Amino acid sequence: MSNGTLYDKVWDKHKVTELPNGQDQLFIGLHLVHEVTSPQAFGMLRERELEVAYPNQTFATTDHIAPTEEEKRKRPLKDDQAEEMLTALETNTSDNGITFFGFESGKQGITHVVAPELGLSQPGMTVACGDSHTATHGAFGSIGVGIGTSQIRDVLATGCIAADKQKVRRINVEGELGEGVYAKDIILKIIQDLGVDGGVGHVYEYGGEAIEALDMEGRLAVCNMSIEGGARAGYINPDETTYDYLEGREYVPEGDEFEERKEYWESIKSDEDAEYDDVVTVDADGIDPLITWGINPGQVIEISDTVPEPDDFEARTDREAAEQALDHMDIEPGQSMVGYDVDVAFLGTCTNGRVSDFEEAAKILEGNKVSDDVRALAVPGSESVRAECEARGLDEVFINAGFQWRRAGCSMCLAMNDDALEGDEVCASSSNRNFIGRQGSKDGRTVLMSPAMVAAAAVEGEVTDARDYLDDEPAGSASGVGEAAD
Amino acid sequence: MAPENHITEVGGTGVPIPGDDIDTDQILPARFMKEVTFDNMADYLFYDARRDDDGEFNDHPLNRFDGASIAVINSNFGCGSSREHAPQAMMRWGVDGIVGESYAEIFRDNCKSLGIPAVTTDHETVVELQEWIEANPDGEIDIDVENEEVTYGETTIDVDIDHAMKEALVEGIWDTTSLMYSNKSKVESTVADLPYVQSD
């Protein structure tokens, strides 16, 4: 049993009581709502004639179905189903006094991009959302959990979820990242080491020098993919990087109140002598960029390695999964992923749709052109990210290179809008899941990688080592973790 | 939905859904989530996996074991997204209970919310049961939630069930909304101690 960790402290602060079924009733301090998983929950509430218990702790935006082409955002949306979902969200939020960031607000975007940049996500909170990537918010030192629709109903009606406390695994990520290697590579490395179900029953506490060196946007990318490693939540203890990022943001208190809040944030950090259920070390020193070769995020290699033989895997089921992956991806064991043909380049998502991600990709694209055979989409994670990128002139870099510069949304990560793969297209993607069918075509093929690698793949028309494009970079940008974007 | 049911036992014929790490994008592809109710979800269950390239049903187990009530799965089933659409689709298709090696956590929580017992046992036992179903498509499988047993043919096996799930199902208290709603004043005192929540 863990003791004295941030997870223990935040859990205890939010524990209301133990329920008769043995679970804990946990108060949720920040509830994020989007259009896809919430309408049924609001419906259940109406059936029971219940009201939203904590509307001031609840914030909504639209992301999954949001069209990313400017002209397609006019209302009513051309897609009747999308329009119905969006209208339902508008009605449900306005009827219940919930703040909604719509297209016109300038703050619309992916929940997990919007809440951090507005300062809604803070250390020591419990955060829930009907989306598995809610772990993202753990980057601030909070407990963020993805929940199903019935649990959304619970949070709307009671402000709480019924939850089992998990074990805590401390993951020390040691070493220093080289140039052109990013937070995305760290989390892919962790999943490579621990597996896609390694985190089941655990929350991950990420620490160590490689994590501490990351800026907030890098930390968000790491925590975001906790769920791909099977961990429902992942977090990083707050520090000065966290506080610097938060100060001055819209929903963060100012002056004395900020200092008071900071005392709370400091108080929930894991103790020096905290006890963990498990401690593992991941060596990230000098790792190469990672890319997936298969159909789950654990089927991943460093760019310098080759696609493994199914027989390399000990477990029969892993061998079968590898066979299936080789067949779907149409690749051979022993092959390098370098040179794997790419049809689509997709940059964005709650993993890598922040300003520093576009900045890193732009470094590659500056003065280069997207290959004629490649359809390239740059989709900012939020309208604020878009505005900030445009203020820095990054949109010009993307457009000049041949990328489509889009409006904010989840887009081709899961293709619930018009942005989808066709047939067996291969997508170099900065997203988080390479599951079969994920990007909208059952034969589509996804190769997960960092934003810089996506940009390089777009230019070459095939998977390539983005570091080849960074050789001429001036000194000083070699930290490998994008400059702070705030 | 009538959440006051005690669920001590579920049974019926079985359907094996073999494979590890079967994700929610396979169980319920995202493009079918653009509906504001769960009513039609059964139609979309394993939509792509169940069809050939020409759109005809293939020999996917769900096509061969129509009418089954007990799904038998392998490890880390339901990994990926939090979409309750996945277990909703299974439930609406006819699945009343699941036997398997392991579940992704959010998926298991969603099953609990819906009153679907999701029990576990080891790999060999699961494979034997899957093979038995292939040989006995009309054979009855019974999940005894209370006694943590699964019976099929002449065989009875011990299974595990998450404690909270068992309590919830057997005691009929799996409607967590009512359960937690009754603790309103305790919630308020918890909230009062949180520096970041302004009282409404």
XYZ file of C-alpha atoms in Angstrom:
686
model
C 0.000 0.000 0.000
C 1.300 3.373 -0.987
C 1.690 6.022 1.663
C 2.539 9.702 1.543
C 2.330 9.983 -2.247
C 0.516 12.795 -4.014
C -2.075 10.232 -5.008
C -2.705 9.262 -1.373
C -2.948 12.885 -0.257
C -5.240 14.082 -3.018
C -7.390 10.984 -2.645
C -7.774 11.530 1.093
C -8.699 15.187 0.611
C -11.441 14.260 -1.838
C -12.738 11.116 -0.193
C -16.282 11.711 1.009
C -16.996 8.354 2.551
C -16.712 4.634 2.010
C -19.663 3.181 0.156
C -21.427 -0.057 1.139
C -19.847 -1.820 -1.865
C -16.386 -1.098 -0.473
C -15.553 1.648 -2.962
C -14.780 5.213 -1.985
C -17.028 8.106 -2.861
C -14.617 10.633 -4.337
C -15.433 14.300 -4.933
C -14.521 15.572 -8.399
C -13.199 19.112 -8.366
C -13.139 19.651 -12.111
C -15.597 17.989 -14.464
C -14.944 18.438 -18.178
C -17.763 17.727 -20.580
C -17.861 17.243 -24.351
C -20.580 16.459 -26.862
C -20.086 12.746 -27.476
C -20.276 11.038 -24.109
C -22.493 13.492 -22.212
C -25.931 13.739 -23.916
C -27.018 10.334 -22.612
C -25.910 11.334 -19.106
C -27.906 14.558 -19.175
C -30.826 12.456 -20.432
C -30.517 10.132 -17.436
C -30.499 13.180 -15.164
C -33.707 14.489 -16.680
C -35.347 11.066 -16.327
C -34.619 11.199 -12.614
C -35.479 14.871 -12.265
C -32.042 15.649 -10.836
C -30.072 18.851 -11.192
C -26.379 19.391 -11.794
C -24.889 19.519 -8.311
C -21.743 21.569 -8.990
C -22.197 23.585 -12.189
C -19.335 25.930 -11.217
C -16.898 23.013 -11.220
C -18.124 21.880 -14.626
C -16.854 23.171 -17.992
C -17.771 22.094 -21.487
C -16.430 22.421 -24.988
C -16.890 20.636 -28.292
C -14.037 18.641 -29.770
C -14.750 15.131 -31.071
C -17.197 16.074 -33.823
C -15.941 19.607 -34.421
C -15.365 20.282 -38.130
C -11.867 21.657 -38.618
C -12.483 23.385 -41.934
C -13.544 26.980 -41.462
C -16.554 26.879 -43.815
C -17.845 23.672 -42.276
C -18.198 25.290 -38.849
C -21.202 27.335 -39.919
C -24.387 26.382 -38.173
C -26.354 24.299 -38.649
C -23.512 21.876 -39.303
C -23.917 19.939 -42.549
C -23.583 16.664 -40.686
C -27.012 16.287 -39.042
C -25.744 13.963 -36.339
C -22.921 16.324 -35.410
C -25.372 19.224 -35.330
C -27.693 17.252 -33.054
C -24.849 16.460 -30.651
C -23.642 20.050 -30.585
C -27.145 21.437 -30.071
C -27.750 18.953 -27.268
C -24.552 20.110 -25.544
C -25.472 23.776 -25.929
C -28.921 23.161 -24.484
C -27.695 20.924 -21.679
C -25.020 23.354 -20.573
C -27.192 26.453 -20.779
C -30.107 24.742 -18.971
C -27.774 23.740 -16.164
C -25.660 26.864 -15.768
C -22.480 25.228 -17.094
C -19.841 27.314 -18.874
C -19.533 26.212 -22.504
C -16.665 27.157 -24.808
C -18.240 27.054 -28.273
C -16.852 27.929 -31.700
C -17.475 31.642 -31.206
C -15.784 31.844 -27.802
C -12.229 31.709 -29.138
C -11.553 29.100 -26.445
C -13.045 26.019 -28.076
C -10.797 23.012 -28.477
C -9.923 19.598 -27.149
C -10.927 19.404 -23.473
C -7.435 18.277 -22.467
C -5.826 21.197 -24.259
C -8.366 23.823 -23.211
C -8.506 23.139 -19.475
C -4.730 23.338 -18.926
C -4.243 26.502 -20.969
C -7.087 28.322 -19.201
C -5.655 27.361 -15.816
C -8.682 25.232 -14.969
C -6.445 22.233 -14.302
C -4.434 22.787 -11.168
C -2.388 20.712 -8.729
C -4.194 18.825 -6.009
C -7.448 18.503 -7.909
C -9.491 15.541 -8.953
C -10.437 15.812 -12.614
C -12.932 13.649 -14.478
C -14.130 13.628 -18.067
C -15.916 11.162 -20.271
C -12.725 10.595 -22.160
C -9.872 8.240 -21.427
C -7.209 10.877 -22.010
C -8.233 12.737 -18.857
C -4.977 11.422 -17.391
C -3.420 14.399 -19.218
C -4.292 16.741 -16.345
C -2.063 14.751 -14.025
C 0.785 16.799 -15.502
C -0.129 19.452 -12.914
C -0.120 16.994 -10.025
C -3.776 16.123 -9.993
C -5.693 12.869 -10.287
C -7.336 12.825 -13.710
C -9.572 9.889 -14.623
C -11.555 8.962 -17.691
C -15.090 7.849 -16.948
C -18.034 6.269 -18.748
C -21.385 7.887 -19.349
C -23.110 6.421 -16.280
C -20.277 7.861 -14.213
C -20.751 11.218 -15.939
C -24.313 11.046 -14.673
C -22.906 10.363 -11.194
C -20.636 13.402 -11.345
C -23.339 15.668 -12.736
C -25.859 14.595 -10.095
C -23.608 14.245 -7.061
C -20.246 15.824 -7.872
C -18.682 12.446 -7.150
C -17.604 9.111 -8.564
C -17.503 5.719 -6.876
C -13.923 4.578 -7.232
C -11.396 2.015 -6.104
C -8.096 3.324 -4.907
C -5.289 2.038 -7.093
C -1.719 1.042 -6.455
C 0.939 3.646 -7.150
C 3.905 2.856 -9.369
C 6.737 5.356 -9.362
C 8.452 5.545 -12.735
C 11.861 7.178 -12.595
C 12.845 8.311 -16.050
C 16.564 8.826 -15.998
C 18.888 10.416 -18.477
C 18.893 13.321 -20.846
C 17.123 13.590 -24.159
C 19.141 14.430 -27.218
C 18.127 16.972 -29.801
C 15.060 15.958 -31.768
C 13.839 13.630 -29.020
C 10.779 14.680 -27.069
C 8.290 13.929 -24.311
C 6.330 11.801 -26.794
C 9.362 9.560 -27.147
C 9.598 9.213 -23.371
C 6.037 7.968 -22.992
C 6.382 5.630 -25.975
C 9.570 4.298 -24.373
C 7.712 3.731 -21.100
C 4.945 1.842 -22.914
C 7.556 -0.173 -24.806
C 9.166 -1.172 -21.498
C 6.036 -1.773 -19.410
C 3.482 -2.837 -22.009
C 0.001 -1.702 -22.933
C -1.517 -3.410 -19.912
C 1.406 -2.901 -17.542
C -0.440 -0.112 -15.765
C -3.700 -1.939 -15.080
C -4.532 -1.523 -11.393
C -1.984 1.273 -11.022
C -1.607 4.977 -11.325
C 1.750 6.106 -12.637
C 3.800 8.727 -10.809
C 6.357 9.982 -13.310
C 9.565 11.484 -11.972
C 13.305 11.545 -12.406
C 15.575 13.949 -14.206
C 14.140 13.448 -17.695
C 10.642 14.273 -16.464
C 11.703 17.224 -14.309
C 13.481 18.726 -17.311
C 10.269 18.796 -19.346
C 8.193 21.937 -19.714
C 4.455 21.729 -18.972
C 3.512 20.884 -22.535
C 5.924 17.962 -22.524
C 4.567 16.791 -19.176
C 1.034 16.945 -20.552
C 2.090 14.714 -23.457
C 3.598 12.152 -21.083
C 0.616 11.983 -18.730
C -1.780 11.980 -21.688
C -0.674 8.530 -22.805
C -0.813 6.898 -19.362
C -3.968 5.146 -20.513
C -2.145 3.664 -23.504
C 0.048 1.988 -20.916
C -3.030 0.667 -19.119
C -2.853 3.167 -16.243
C -6.058 5.058 -15.734
C -4.209 8.014 -14.271
C -0.667 9.316 -14.356
C 0.794 12.363 -12.681
C 3.871 14.452 -12.049
C 4.528 16.254 -8.791
C 4.128 20.013 -9.158
C 7.207 22.226 -9.039
C 8.277 25.722 -10.092
C 7.751 24.774 -13.763
C 4.131 24.041 -12.883
C 3.601 27.234 -10.880
C 5.263 29.432 -13.497
C 2.991 27.977 -16.136
C -0.126 28.549 -14.038
C 0.532 32.091 -12.873
C -1.483 34.616 -14.818
C -3.826 32.168 -16.513
C -7.509 33.019 -16.665
C -8.855 30.687 -13.984
C -5.865 30.896 -11.656
C -6.177 33.250 -8.692
C -3.803 36.205 -8.419
C -1.683 37.852 -5.737
C -2.104 36.645 -2.169
C -4.666 34.127 -3.232
C -2.151 32.622 -5.640
C 0.369 32.300 -2.820
C -2.244 30.640 -0.606
C -3.179 28.248 -3.353
C 0.489 27.471 -3.847
C 0.739 26.402 -0.219
C -1.945 23.828 -0.910
C -0.142 22.711 -4.063
C 3.089 22.277 -2.142
C 1.303 20.332 0.586
C 0.033 17.609 -1.714
C 3.396 16.711 -3.261
C 4.685 13.216 -2.624
C 6.816 13.101 0.524
C 10.536 12.449 0.226
C 10.010 9.164 2.065
C 6.725 8.280 0.372
C 6.072 4.560 -0.010
C 5.157 3.156 -3.402
C 3.663 -0.173 -4.351
C 6.244 -0.454 -7.057
C 9.221 1.528 -8.356
C 10.668 1.110 -11.828
C 13.386 2.927 -13.706
C 13.232 3.718 -17.383
C 16.461 4.727 -19.064
C 15.801 7.519 -21.524
C 19.391 8.610 -21.858
C 20.240 9.079 -25.479
C 17.160 7.290 -26.790
C 16.337 7.680 -30.458
C 12.919 8.897 -31.602
C 10.299 6.156 -31.252
C 7.698 5.076 -33.797
C 5.061 2.375 -33.776
C 5.206 -0.451 -36.299
C 2.019 -2.228 -35.280
C -1.572 -1.868 -34.164
C -1.218 -0.989 -30.518
C 1.014 1.623 -28.895
C 3.171 -1.066 -27.282
C 4.275 -2.268 -30.715
C 6.889 0.427 -30.880
C 10.608 0.682 -31.674
C 13.344 3.268 -31.713
C 13.857 4.537 -35.246
C 17.279 2.875 -35.379
C 15.805 -0.561 -34.633
C 14.030 -2.970 -36.940
C 10.563 -4.508 -36.812
C 10.761 -7.519 -34.479
C 10.098 -11.145 -35.365
C 6.913 -12.517 -33.806
C 9.102 -15.225 -32.275
C 10.981 -12.523 -30.358
C 7.976 -12.286 -28.048
C 7.724 -14.665 -25.145
C 3.944 -14.798 -24.743
C 1.906 -16.654 -27.340
C -0.643 -13.837 -27.382
C 2.062 -11.237 -28.093
C 3.283 -13.382 -30.975
C -0.238 -13.572 -32.390
C -0.679 -9.815 -31.980
C 2.613 -9.270 -33.803
C 1.496 -11.533 -36.685
C -1.736 -9.588 -36.963
C 0.158 -6.303 -36.883
C 2.628 -7.340 -39.585
C -0.268 -8.406 -41.768
C -2.257 -5.206 -41.220
C 0.705 -2.890 -41.653
C 2.045 -4.935 -44.581
C 5.590 -5.051 -43.249
C 8.197 -7.735 -42.686
C 10.168 -8.550 -39.563
C 13.707 -7.253 -39.741
C 12.610 -4.307 -41.850
C 13.431 -0.767 -40.773
C 10.486 1.605 -40.507
C 12.628 4.250 -42.184
C 11.378 4.486 -45.742
C 7.855 3.213 -44.932
C 5.601 5.073 -47.369
C 3.312 7.699 -45.879
C 0.123 9.052 -47.494
C -1.120 11.361 -44.762
C 0.605 13.489 -42.134
C -1.537 14.424 -39.159
C -0.343 16.889 -36.566
C -2.477 17.716 -33.563
C -4.556 15.999 -30.801
C -4.646 16.113 -27.005
C -1.244 14.430 -27.007
C 0.630 16.766 -29.342
C -1.609 19.666 -30.361
C 0.019 22.437 -28.336
C 2.078 25.442 -29.383
C 5.474 23.837 -28.752
C 4.439 20.850 -30.872
C 3.741 23.111 -33.843
C 6.905 25.037 -33.125
C 9.039 21.888 -33.245
C 7.341 20.702 -36.433
C 7.779 24.151 -37.999
C 11.547 23.942 -37.462
C 11.550 20.946 -39.811
C 9.158 22.484 -42.315
C 10.824 25.861 -42.634
C 12.120 26.056 -46.178
C 10.815 22.563 -47.064
C 7.793 21.292 -48.978
C 5.392 18.511 -48.187
C 5.858 15.625 -50.631
C 3.401 15.698 -53.544
C 1.979 12.345 -52.522
C 1.138 13.425 -48.981
C -2.027 14.990 -47.624
C -0.891 17.009 -44.596
C -3.126 18.377 -41.845
C -2.117 20.677 -39.008
C -4.940 20.807 -36.483
C -4.338 23.004 -33.425
C -5.546 21.460 -30.163
C -7.520 24.582 -29.350
C -8.487 27.906 -30.831
C -6.124 29.550 -28.340
C -3.285 27.393 -29.638
C -4.262 28.374 -33.169
C -4.285 32.062 -32.279
C -0.910 31.815 -30.540
C 0.633 29.919 -33.464
C -0.739 32.517 -35.868
C 0.602 35.350 -33.738
C 4.030 33.737 -34.052
C 3.622 33.286 -37.789
C 3.770 29.493 -37.557
C 0.640 29.107 -39.679
C 2.574 30.654 -42.570
C 5.312 28.062 -42.197
C 2.787 25.247 -42.367
C 0.832 26.727 -45.253
C 3.964 27.526 -47.257
C 5.187 23.986 -46.754
C 1.912 22.604 -48.073
C 0.067 21.713 -44.867
C -3.621 22.485 -44.471
C -3.918 24.811 -41.484
C -7.143 23.916 -39.693
C -9.429 24.955 -36.830
C -9.349 23.155 -33.485
C -10.725 19.701 -32.733
C -9.917 16.008 -32.239
C -9.982 15.560 -36.002
C -8.226 12.554 -37.474
C -7.242 11.089 -34.132
C -10.541 9.212 -34.208
C -12.216 10.622 -37.314
C -15.590 11.570 -35.881
C -15.628 14.592 -38.174
C -14.773 14.673 -41.879
C -11.051 14.148 -41.340
C -10.449 10.462 -41.971
C -8.085 8.033 -43.641
C -9.303 6.401 -46.827
C -8.713 2.808 -47.775
C -5.357 1.504 -46.575
C -3.681 4.904 -46.375
C -0.716 5.194 -44.040
C -0.776 8.097 -41.595
C 2.240 9.551 -39.849
C 0.397 10.747 -36.785
C 1.187 12.700 -33.635
C -1.873 11.113 -31.975
C -2.017 8.411 -29.333
C -3.658 5.284 -30.766
C -2.761 3.113 -33.723
C -5.666 0.690 -33.269
C -7.146 -0.807 -36.425
C -9.904 1.474 -37.700
C -9.027 4.259 -35.278
C -8.498 6.940 -37.920
C -11.744 6.240 -39.743
C -10.841 3.496 -42.214
C -10.798 -0.169 -41.213
C -7.819 -0.753 -43.492
C -6.068 2.500 -42.557
C -2.605 2.268 -41.033
C -1.307 4.538 -38.307
C 2.307 5.161 -37.350
C 2.566 7.062 -34.080
C 5.450 9.476 -33.622
C 6.438 12.918 -32.345
C 5.355 16.121 -34.160
C 8.857 16.671 -35.550
C 8.834 13.156 -36.977
C 5.409 13.808 -38.539
C 6.760 16.926 -40.217
C 9.804 15.065 -41.550
C 7.598 12.221 -42.823
C 5.382 14.757 -44.579
C 8.367 16.212 -46.405
C 9.932 12.879 -47.364
C 6.697 11.046 -48.075
C 8.032 8.252 -45.915
C 9.035 7.611 -42.335
C 12.320 9.331 -41.697
C 14.555 10.390 -38.823
C 13.608 14.021 -38.169
C 16.996 14.691 -36.632
C 18.459 14.732 -40.138
C 16.615 18.012 -40.566
C 17.805 19.526 -37.318
C 21.540 19.347 -37.938
C 21.767 22.992 -38.904
C 19.907 24.190 -35.845
C 21.706 26.896 -33.916
C 23.032 25.930 -30.512
C 20.710 26.588 -27.605
C 17.694 24.749 -28.955
C 19.164 21.374 -28.195
C 17.273 20.715 -24.973
C 14.945 18.524 -26.981
C 11.917 19.793 -25.125
C 10.127 22.599 -26.902
C 10.507 26.071 -25.498
C 7.891 27.001 -22.946
C 4.844 28.131 -24.814
C 3.366 30.427 -22.243
C -33.442 1.051 -16.719
C -34.507 -0.411 -13.402
C -31.404 -0.248 -11.289
C -32.868 -1.879 -8.200
C -32.206 -5.403 -9.477
C -30.141 -7.827 -7.537
C -27.934 -9.683 -9.984
C -26.808 -12.916 -8.433
C -26.755 -15.143 -11.481
C -26.768 -14.719 -15.260
C -26.771 -17.424 -17.910
C -27.386 -18.505 -21.464
C -25.423 -19.702 -24.449
C -21.934 -18.356 -25.016
C -19.904 -16.477 -27.598
C -16.108 -16.629 -27.618
C -14.404 -13.374 -28.622
C -10.755 -14.455 -28.755
C -7.769 -12.108 -28.710
C -5.808 -9.982 -26.257
C -6.001 -6.190 -26.051
C -9.264 -5.956 -27.977
C -9.787 -2.216 -27.931
C -12.946 -0.130 -27.809
C -12.348 1.115 -31.362
C -12.870 -2.463 -32.518
C -15.818 -3.096 -30.196
C -17.603 0.098 -31.194
C -15.962 2.165 -33.951
C -15.990 5.883 -33.154
C -17.984 6.871 -36.221
C -21.040 5.214 -34.684
C -20.923 7.334 -31.546
C -22.551 10.287 -33.234
C -25.926 9.528 -31.688
C -27.327 11.173 -28.600
C -28.754 7.909 -27.232
C -27.423 4.368 -26.845
C -30.553 2.896 -28.470
C -28.985 1.683 -31.727
C -25.597 0.639 -30.408
C -26.214 -3.119 -30.815
C -26.237 -2.617 -34.590
C -22.669 -1.288 -34.487
C -21.066 -3.890 -32.223
C -17.737 -5.024 -33.764
C -19.079 -3.445 -36.940
C -15.918 -3.678 -39.037
C -14.618 -6.936 -37.603
C -17.927 -8.673 -38.393
C -17.951 -7.720 -42.052
C -16.081 -8.641 -45.222
C -14.797 -5.978 -47.567
C -18.071 -6.198 -49.496
C -20.055 -5.476 -46.338
C -21.410 -9.010 -45.899
C -21.270 -10.718 -42.502
C -18.171 -12.898 -42.189
C -17.581 -15.785 -39.782
C -16.879 -13.535 -36.779
C -18.105 -15.291 -33.616
C -20.821 -12.688 -33.072
C -22.287 -13.721 -36.414
C -22.051 -17.412 -35.604
C -23.335 -17.293 -32.045
C -26.375 -15.086 -32.418
C -28.544 -15.088 -29.321
C -25.652 -15.691 -26.935
C -25.727 -14.164 -23.443
C -22.241 -14.877 -22.095
C -19.167 -13.459 -23.831
C -15.840 -15.186 -23.194
C -12.834 -12.957 -23.769
C -9.074 -13.008 -23.189
C -6.838 -10.383 -21.578
C -7.058 -6.577 -21.367
C -10.433 -6.581 -23.095
C -11.948 -3.138 -23.694
C -8.681 -1.207 -23.586
C -8.526 2.233 -25.145
C -11.244 4.787 -24.792
C -13.708 5.343 -21.966
C -16.732 5.027 -24.237
C -19.593 3.336 -22.424
C -20.930 2.796 -25.937
C -18.823 -0.395 -26.024
C -20.432 -2.313 -23.129
C -23.779 -0.673 -23.963
C -23.538 -2.222 -27.446
C -22.670 -5.622 -25.979
C -25.527 -5.421 -23.475
C -28.027 -4.343 -26.103
C -26.811 -7.095 -28.432
C -27.667 -9.562 -25.674
C -24.600 -10.003 -23.486
C -25.634 -10.383 -19.832
C -22.281 -11.434 -18.424
C -18.607 -11.763 -19.390
C -15.974 -14.350 -18.477
C -12.386 -13.554 -19.319
C -8.737 -13.244 -18.369
C -8.762 -9.497 -17.621
C -10.426 -6.199 -18.461
C -9.265 -2.657 -18.995
C -10.336 -0.720 -15.923
C -12.699 1.821 -17.401
C -14.412 -0.941 -19.358
C -14.911 -2.951 -16.179
C -16.265 0.111 -14.371
C -18.686 0.681 -17.207
C -19.842 -2.945 -16.945
C -20.477 -2.372 -13.264
C -22.508 0.740 -14.017
C -24.628 -1.330 -16.390
C -25.004 -4.336 -14.107
C -22.993 -6.685 -16.331
C -20.969 -9.139 -14.231
C -17.413 -9.320 -15.610
C -15.582 -12.227 -13.970
C -12.020 -13.465 -14.453
C -10.087 -16.689 -14.502
C -6.761 -17.898 -15.884
C -5.769 -18.183 -19.533
C -6.045 -21.986 -19.840
C -9.490 -22.070 -18.264
C -10.730 -19.319 -20.554
C -9.388 -21.075 -23.655
C -11.030 -24.347 -22.582
C -14.341 -22.547 -22.186
C -13.947 -20.846 -25.570
C -13.258 -24.221 -27.197
C -16.204 -25.755 -25.373
C -18.511 -23.080 -26.785
C -17.241 -23.771 -30.307
C -18.110 -27.449 -29.777
C -21.346 -26.746 -27.910
C -22.935 -23.641 -29.426
C -26.239 -24.415 -27.730
C -24.676 -25.242 -24.378
C -25.709 -23.223 -21.343
C -23.171 -21.253 -19.344
C -24.079 -19.958 -15.935
C -22.272 -17.226 -14.011
C -23.021 -17.485 -10.311
C -21.960 -14.065 -9.086
C -22.659 -14.764 -5.444
C -20.591 -17.957 -5.249
C -17.985 -16.853 -7.792
C -18.475 -19.874 -10.014
C -19.069 -20.513 -13.670
C -20.790 -23.711 -14.742
C -20.914 -25.136 -18.265
C -21.744 -28.711 -19.251
C -20.528 -30.890 -16.406
C -17.813 -28.441 -15.445
C -17.811 -25.884 -12.661
C -14.899 -23.492 -12.324
C -14.007 -20.966 -9.650
C -13.771 -17.425 -10.932
C -12.828 -14.072 -9.446
C -14.943 -10.977 -9.398
C -13.921 -7.544 -8.280
C -15.172 -7.065 -4.730
C -17.002 -3.805 -5.384
C -18.631 -5.214 -8.474
C -19.849 -8.283 -6.599
C -21.228 -6.245 -3.716
C -22.926 -3.885 -6.111
C -24.569 -6.624 -8.142
C -25.524 -8.994 -5.351
C -26.817 -6.280 -3.045
C -28.520 -4.506 -5.931
C -26.668 -1.278 -5.181
C -24.999 -0.729 -8.511
C -26.881 2.488 -9.072
C -24.156 4.690 -7.693
C -26.065 7.904 -8.344
C -28.739 7.167 -5.722
C -26.151 5.739 -3.403
C -23.960 8.830 -3.489
C -26.824 11.284 -3.700
C -27.854 10.301 -0.196
C -24.466 11.481 1.114
C -25.027 15.089 0.138
C -24.113 16.639 3.458
C -20.904 14.618 3.676
C -19.964 15.881 0.224
C -20.507 19.433 1.380
C -18.176 19.023 4.309
C -15.505 17.481 2.058
C -15.861 20.415 -0.304
C -15.582 22.920 2.528
C -12.026 21.706 3.167
C -10.890 22.074 -0.434
C -9.181 25.421 -0.978
C -9.978 25.541 -4.667
C -13.734 25.050 -4.600
C -15.793 28.173 -4.047
C -19.053 27.400 -2.299
C -21.922 27.830 -4.750
